[in-house]
Short mmCIF file of C-alpha atoms in Angstrom, two decimals:
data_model
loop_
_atom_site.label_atom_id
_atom_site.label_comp_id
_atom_site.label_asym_id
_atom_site.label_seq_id
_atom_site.Cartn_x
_atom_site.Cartn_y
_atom_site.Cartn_z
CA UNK A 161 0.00 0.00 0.00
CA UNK A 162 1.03 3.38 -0.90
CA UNK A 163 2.26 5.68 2.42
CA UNK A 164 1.54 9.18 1.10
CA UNK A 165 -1.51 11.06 2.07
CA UNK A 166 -5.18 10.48 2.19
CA UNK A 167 -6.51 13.03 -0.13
CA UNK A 168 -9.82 14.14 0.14
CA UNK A 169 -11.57 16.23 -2.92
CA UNK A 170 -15.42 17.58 -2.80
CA UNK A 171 -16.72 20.67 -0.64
CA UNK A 172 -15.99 22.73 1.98
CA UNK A 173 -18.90 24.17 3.83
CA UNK A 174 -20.71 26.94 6.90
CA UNK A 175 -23.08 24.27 8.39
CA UNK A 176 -26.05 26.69 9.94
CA UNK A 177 -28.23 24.25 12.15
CA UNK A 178 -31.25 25.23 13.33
CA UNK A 179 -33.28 22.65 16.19
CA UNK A 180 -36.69 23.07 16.00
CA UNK A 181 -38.40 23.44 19.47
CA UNK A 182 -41.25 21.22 18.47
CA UNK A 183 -42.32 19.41 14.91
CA UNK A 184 -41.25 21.94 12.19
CA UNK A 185 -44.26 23.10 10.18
CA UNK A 186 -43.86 23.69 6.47
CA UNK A 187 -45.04 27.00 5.26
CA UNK A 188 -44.43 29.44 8.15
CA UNK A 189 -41.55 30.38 10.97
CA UNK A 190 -40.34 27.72 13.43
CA UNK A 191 -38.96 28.39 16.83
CA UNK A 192 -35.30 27.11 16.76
CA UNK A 193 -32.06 27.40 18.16
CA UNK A 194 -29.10 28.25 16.22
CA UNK A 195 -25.57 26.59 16.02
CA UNK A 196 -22.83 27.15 13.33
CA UNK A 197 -20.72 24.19 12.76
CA UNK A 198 -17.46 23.17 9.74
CA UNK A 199 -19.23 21.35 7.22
CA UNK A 200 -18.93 19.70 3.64
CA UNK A 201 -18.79 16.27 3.10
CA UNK A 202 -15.47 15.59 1.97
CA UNK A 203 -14.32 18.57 4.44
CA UNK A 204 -16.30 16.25 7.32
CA UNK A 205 -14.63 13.05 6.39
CA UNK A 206 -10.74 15.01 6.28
CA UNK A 207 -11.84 16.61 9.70
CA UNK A 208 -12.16 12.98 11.37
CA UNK A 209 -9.12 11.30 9.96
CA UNK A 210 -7.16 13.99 10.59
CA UNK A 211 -7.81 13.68 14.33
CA UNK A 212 -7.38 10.16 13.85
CA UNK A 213 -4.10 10.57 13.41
CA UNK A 214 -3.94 10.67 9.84
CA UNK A 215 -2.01 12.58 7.06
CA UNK A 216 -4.70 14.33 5.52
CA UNK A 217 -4.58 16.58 2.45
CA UNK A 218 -7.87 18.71 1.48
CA UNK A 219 -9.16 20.11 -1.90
CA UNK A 220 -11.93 22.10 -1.58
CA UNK A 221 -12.73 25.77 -2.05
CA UNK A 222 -12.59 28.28 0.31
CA UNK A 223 -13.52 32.21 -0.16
CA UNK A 224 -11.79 35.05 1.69
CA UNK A 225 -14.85 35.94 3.32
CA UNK A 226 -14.76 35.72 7.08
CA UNK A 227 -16.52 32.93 7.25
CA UNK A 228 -14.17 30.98 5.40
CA UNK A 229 -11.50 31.82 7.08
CA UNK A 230 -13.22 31.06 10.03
CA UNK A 231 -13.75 27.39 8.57
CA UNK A 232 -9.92 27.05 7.10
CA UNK A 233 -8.82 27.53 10.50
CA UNK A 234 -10.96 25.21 12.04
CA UNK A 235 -9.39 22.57 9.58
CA UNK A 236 -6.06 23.76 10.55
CA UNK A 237 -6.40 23.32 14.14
CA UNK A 238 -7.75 19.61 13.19
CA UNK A 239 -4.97 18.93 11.69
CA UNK A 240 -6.09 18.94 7.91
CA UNK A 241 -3.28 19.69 5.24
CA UNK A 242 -4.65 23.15 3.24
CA UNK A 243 -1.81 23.72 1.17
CA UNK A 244 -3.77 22.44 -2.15
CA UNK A 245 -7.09 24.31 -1.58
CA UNK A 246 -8.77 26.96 -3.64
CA UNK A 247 -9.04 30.17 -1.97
CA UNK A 248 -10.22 33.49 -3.98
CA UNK A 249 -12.89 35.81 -3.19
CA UNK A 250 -16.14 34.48 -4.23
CA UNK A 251 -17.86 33.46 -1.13
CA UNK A 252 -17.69 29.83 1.02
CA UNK A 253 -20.47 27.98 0.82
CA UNK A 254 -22.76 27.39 2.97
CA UNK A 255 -25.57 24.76 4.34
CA UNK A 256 -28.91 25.35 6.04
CA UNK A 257 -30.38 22.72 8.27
CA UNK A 258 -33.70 22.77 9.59
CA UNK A 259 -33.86 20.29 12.49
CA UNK A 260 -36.93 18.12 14.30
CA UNK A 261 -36.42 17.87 18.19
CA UNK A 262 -34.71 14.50 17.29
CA UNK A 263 -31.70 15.70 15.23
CA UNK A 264 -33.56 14.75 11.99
CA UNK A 265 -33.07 16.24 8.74
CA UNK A 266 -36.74 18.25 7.83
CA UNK A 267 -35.64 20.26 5.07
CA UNK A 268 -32.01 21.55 4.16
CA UNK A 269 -30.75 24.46 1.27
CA UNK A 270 -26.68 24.33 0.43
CA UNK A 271 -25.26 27.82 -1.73
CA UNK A 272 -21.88 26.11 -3.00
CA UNK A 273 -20.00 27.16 -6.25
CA UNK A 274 -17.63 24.46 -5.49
CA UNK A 275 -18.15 22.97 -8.48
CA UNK A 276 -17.24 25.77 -10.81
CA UNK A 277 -13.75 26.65 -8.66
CA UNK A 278 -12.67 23.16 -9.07
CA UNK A 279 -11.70 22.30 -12.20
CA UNK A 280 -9.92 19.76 -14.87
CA UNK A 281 -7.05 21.56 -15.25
CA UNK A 282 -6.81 23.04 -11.52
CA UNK A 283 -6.94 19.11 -10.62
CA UNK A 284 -4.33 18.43 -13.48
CA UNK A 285 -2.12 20.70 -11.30
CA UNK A 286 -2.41 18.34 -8.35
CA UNK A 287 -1.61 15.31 -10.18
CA UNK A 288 1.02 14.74 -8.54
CA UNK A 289 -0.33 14.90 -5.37
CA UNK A 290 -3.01 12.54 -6.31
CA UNK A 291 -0.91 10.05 -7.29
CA UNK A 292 1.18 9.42 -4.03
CA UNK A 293 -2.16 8.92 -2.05
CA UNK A 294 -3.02 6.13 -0.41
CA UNK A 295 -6.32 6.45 -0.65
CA UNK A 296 -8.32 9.30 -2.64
CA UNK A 297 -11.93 9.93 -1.47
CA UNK A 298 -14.21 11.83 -3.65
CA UNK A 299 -17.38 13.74 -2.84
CA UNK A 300 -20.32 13.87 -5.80
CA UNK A 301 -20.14 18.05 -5.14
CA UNK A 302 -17.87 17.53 -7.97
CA UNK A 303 -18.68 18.52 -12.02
CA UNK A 304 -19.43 15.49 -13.79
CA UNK A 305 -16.52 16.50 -15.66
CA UNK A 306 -13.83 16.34 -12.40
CA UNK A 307 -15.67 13.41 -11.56
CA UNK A 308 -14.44 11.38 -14.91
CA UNK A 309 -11.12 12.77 -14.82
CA UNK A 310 -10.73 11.93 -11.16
CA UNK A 311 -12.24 8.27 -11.74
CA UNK A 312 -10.11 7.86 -15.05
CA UNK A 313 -7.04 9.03 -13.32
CA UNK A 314 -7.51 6.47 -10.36
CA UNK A 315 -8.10 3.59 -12.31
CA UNK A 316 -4.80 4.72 -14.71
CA UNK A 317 -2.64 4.97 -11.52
CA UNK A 318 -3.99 2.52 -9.13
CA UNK A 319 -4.94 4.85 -6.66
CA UNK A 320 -7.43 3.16 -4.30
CA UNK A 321 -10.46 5.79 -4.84
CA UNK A 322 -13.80 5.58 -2.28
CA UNK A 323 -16.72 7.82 -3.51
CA UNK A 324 -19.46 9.87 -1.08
CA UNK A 325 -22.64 9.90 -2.81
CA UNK A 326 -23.68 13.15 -0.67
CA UNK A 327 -27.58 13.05 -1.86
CA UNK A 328 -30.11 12.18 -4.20
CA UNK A 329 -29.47 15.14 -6.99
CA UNK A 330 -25.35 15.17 -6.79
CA UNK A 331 -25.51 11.04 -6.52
CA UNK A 332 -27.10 11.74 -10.08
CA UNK A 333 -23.75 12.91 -11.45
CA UNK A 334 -22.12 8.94 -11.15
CA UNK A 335 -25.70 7.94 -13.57
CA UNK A 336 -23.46 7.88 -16.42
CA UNK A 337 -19.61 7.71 -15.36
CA UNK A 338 -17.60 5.12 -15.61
CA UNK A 339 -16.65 3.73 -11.59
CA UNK A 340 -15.54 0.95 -12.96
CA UNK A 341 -12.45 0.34 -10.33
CA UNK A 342 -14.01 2.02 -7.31
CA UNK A 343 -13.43 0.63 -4.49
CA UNK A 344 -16.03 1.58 -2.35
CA UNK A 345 -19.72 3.43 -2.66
CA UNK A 346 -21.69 4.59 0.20
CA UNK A 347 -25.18 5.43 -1.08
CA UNK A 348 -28.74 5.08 0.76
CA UNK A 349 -31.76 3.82 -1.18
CA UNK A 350 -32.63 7.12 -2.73
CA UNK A 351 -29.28 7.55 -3.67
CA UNK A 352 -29.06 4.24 -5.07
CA UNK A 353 -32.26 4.67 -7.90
CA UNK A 354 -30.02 7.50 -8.83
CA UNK A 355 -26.89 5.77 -9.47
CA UNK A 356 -28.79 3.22 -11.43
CA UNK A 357 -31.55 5.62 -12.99
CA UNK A 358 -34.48 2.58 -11.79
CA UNK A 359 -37.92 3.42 -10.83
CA UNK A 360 -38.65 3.58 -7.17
CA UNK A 361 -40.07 0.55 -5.85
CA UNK A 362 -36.94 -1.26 -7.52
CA UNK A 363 -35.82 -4.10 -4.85
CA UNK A 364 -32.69 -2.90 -2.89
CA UNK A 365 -30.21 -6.09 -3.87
CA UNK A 366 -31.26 -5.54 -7.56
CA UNK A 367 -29.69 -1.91 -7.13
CA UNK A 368 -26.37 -3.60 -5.20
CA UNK A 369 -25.93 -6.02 -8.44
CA UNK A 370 -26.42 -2.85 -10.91
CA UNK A 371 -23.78 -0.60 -9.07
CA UNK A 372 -21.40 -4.07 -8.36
CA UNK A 373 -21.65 -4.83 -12.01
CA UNK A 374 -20.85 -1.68 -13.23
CA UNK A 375 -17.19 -2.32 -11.51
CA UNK A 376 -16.86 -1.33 -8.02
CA UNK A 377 -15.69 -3.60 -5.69
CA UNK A 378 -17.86 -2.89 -2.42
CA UNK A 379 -21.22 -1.17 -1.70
CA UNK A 380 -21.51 -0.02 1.30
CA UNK A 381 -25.64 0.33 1.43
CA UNK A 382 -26.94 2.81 4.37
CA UNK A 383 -30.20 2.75 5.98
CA UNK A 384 -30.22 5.03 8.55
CA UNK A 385 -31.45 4.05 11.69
CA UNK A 386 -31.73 0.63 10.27
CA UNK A 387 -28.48 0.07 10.11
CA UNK A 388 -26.13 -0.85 7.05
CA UNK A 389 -24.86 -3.85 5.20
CA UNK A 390 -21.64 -4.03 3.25
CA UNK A 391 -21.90 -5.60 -0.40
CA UNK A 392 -19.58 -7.42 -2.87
CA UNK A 393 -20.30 -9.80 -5.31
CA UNK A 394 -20.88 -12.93 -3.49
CA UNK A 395 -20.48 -11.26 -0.17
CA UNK A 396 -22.71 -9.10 2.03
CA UNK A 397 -22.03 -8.30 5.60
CA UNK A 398 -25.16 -6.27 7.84
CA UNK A 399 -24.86 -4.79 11.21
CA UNK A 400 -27.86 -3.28 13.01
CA UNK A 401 -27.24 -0.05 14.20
CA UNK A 402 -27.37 0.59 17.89
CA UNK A 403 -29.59 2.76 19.89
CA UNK A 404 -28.60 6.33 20.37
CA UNK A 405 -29.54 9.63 21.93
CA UNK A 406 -29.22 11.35 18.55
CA UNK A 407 -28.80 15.55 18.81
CA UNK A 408 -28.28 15.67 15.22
CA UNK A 409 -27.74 13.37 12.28
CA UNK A 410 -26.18 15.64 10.28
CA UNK A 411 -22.51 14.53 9.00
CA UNK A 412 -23.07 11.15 10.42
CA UNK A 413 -22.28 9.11 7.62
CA UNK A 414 -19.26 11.05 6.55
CA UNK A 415 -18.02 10.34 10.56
CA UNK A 416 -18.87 6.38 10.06
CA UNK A 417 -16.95 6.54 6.59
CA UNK A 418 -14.12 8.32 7.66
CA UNK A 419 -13.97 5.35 10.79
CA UNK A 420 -14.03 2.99 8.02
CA UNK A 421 -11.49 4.63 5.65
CA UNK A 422 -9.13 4.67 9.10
CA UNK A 423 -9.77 1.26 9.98
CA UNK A 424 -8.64 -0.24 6.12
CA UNK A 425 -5.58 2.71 5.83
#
């Protein structure tokens, strides 16, 4: 196995949380409390393996605005490597939760332009980079076009490559892209019937066989409070997951992923 860096690629983001005091109600104002947290998928996972212990090595976006350099030096003082981001002046992006009493997502709004800093031939720049790591993990905040290159690129170099779904309309992006090679996929359902483009009542282990036979080695399936199973061909792997006093469920699955990505570096 390579020893250089895990490098993490997708966005970096201003999570705004706001806990409703009772059952949101669409359509008007909701009694909340406010929090302000570092966010971003690929940002999230980077932010746990870094205090893991690991050598970590971030490209994202981040603006000169004060909130992102507010959110730079939170990933500083993790212990995330910064010396590949973006920075330049258009503003950091930002997400905007809007909590149940229980921690669960009721309706959420991201303003990112991540996906028009980041491009082809700024990611040509950090080839090198990208080919020393032992392990590249890739968020689906990405173009379609990075995307390719990035999933091209790994399967040219052998660069063990893991790839964060993130939600329903980015998971879209991977519809059409080759992942032949991937190593691992962490989709939900949802995300799933987007990969695959099948109608909604398709059986979950029909989507597992699409995604495995498309080329990637393991599918990591998540089902929330239901727990997750782990997928290859001919293999499959479930573990309930255990009861918890959840405050918020927000970043979750980037903090089980990044435990996951520790465990196999």
């Amino acid at each position: 196995m390579k020893k250089g860096p895990v490098v993490c690629i997708g966005a970096s983001l201003i999570d705004e949380s706001y806990i409703c005091h009772s059952q949101p109600v669409a359509g008007t104002s909701n009694i909340a409390t406010y929090y302000r947290s570092p966010g971003g998928v690929a940002r999230n996972i980077a932010n746990h393996l870094a205090l893991l212990g690991n050598n970590v090595e971030l490209i994202s976006h981040f603006g000169i605005d004060p909130g992102g350099q507010w959110l730079m030096e939170q990933c500083s003082e993790a212990g995330i490597g910064l010396s590949h981001a973006f920075v330049n002046k258009n503003e950091t992006g930002r997400f905007v939760a809007m909590l149940t009493p229980e921690g669960e997502l009721f309706a959420g709004a991201v303003s990112c332009r991540f996906e028009n800093m980041i491009t082809t031939e700024f990611l040509q720049q950090k080839a090198a980079l990208i080919r020393s790591a032992s392990l590249l993990l890739l968020d689906t905040n990405l173009s379609k076009t990075c995307l390719n290159w990035l999933l091209q690129f790994c399967r040219e170099e052998k660069v063990p490559c893991v790839v964060e779904p993130v939600s329903v309309p980015k998971a879209a992006r991977l519809l059409n892209a080759d992942i032949s090679g991937v190593m691992l996929v962490t989709p939900n359902q949802d995300e799933m019937l987007a990969i695959t483009g099948s109608i909604r009542n398709t059986e979950p282990e029909i989507l597992i066989n699409q995604v495995l036979e498309r080329g990637v080695q393991y599918v990591w399936k998540r089902a929330g409070k239901e727990g997750s199973g782990v997928y290859s061909k001919g293999f499959h792997y479930s573990l309930p997951a255990p009861e918890a006093d959840v405050t918020d469920t927000t970043g979750a699955g980037d903090a089980a992923l990044a435990g996951w990505i520790h465990a196999w570096l």
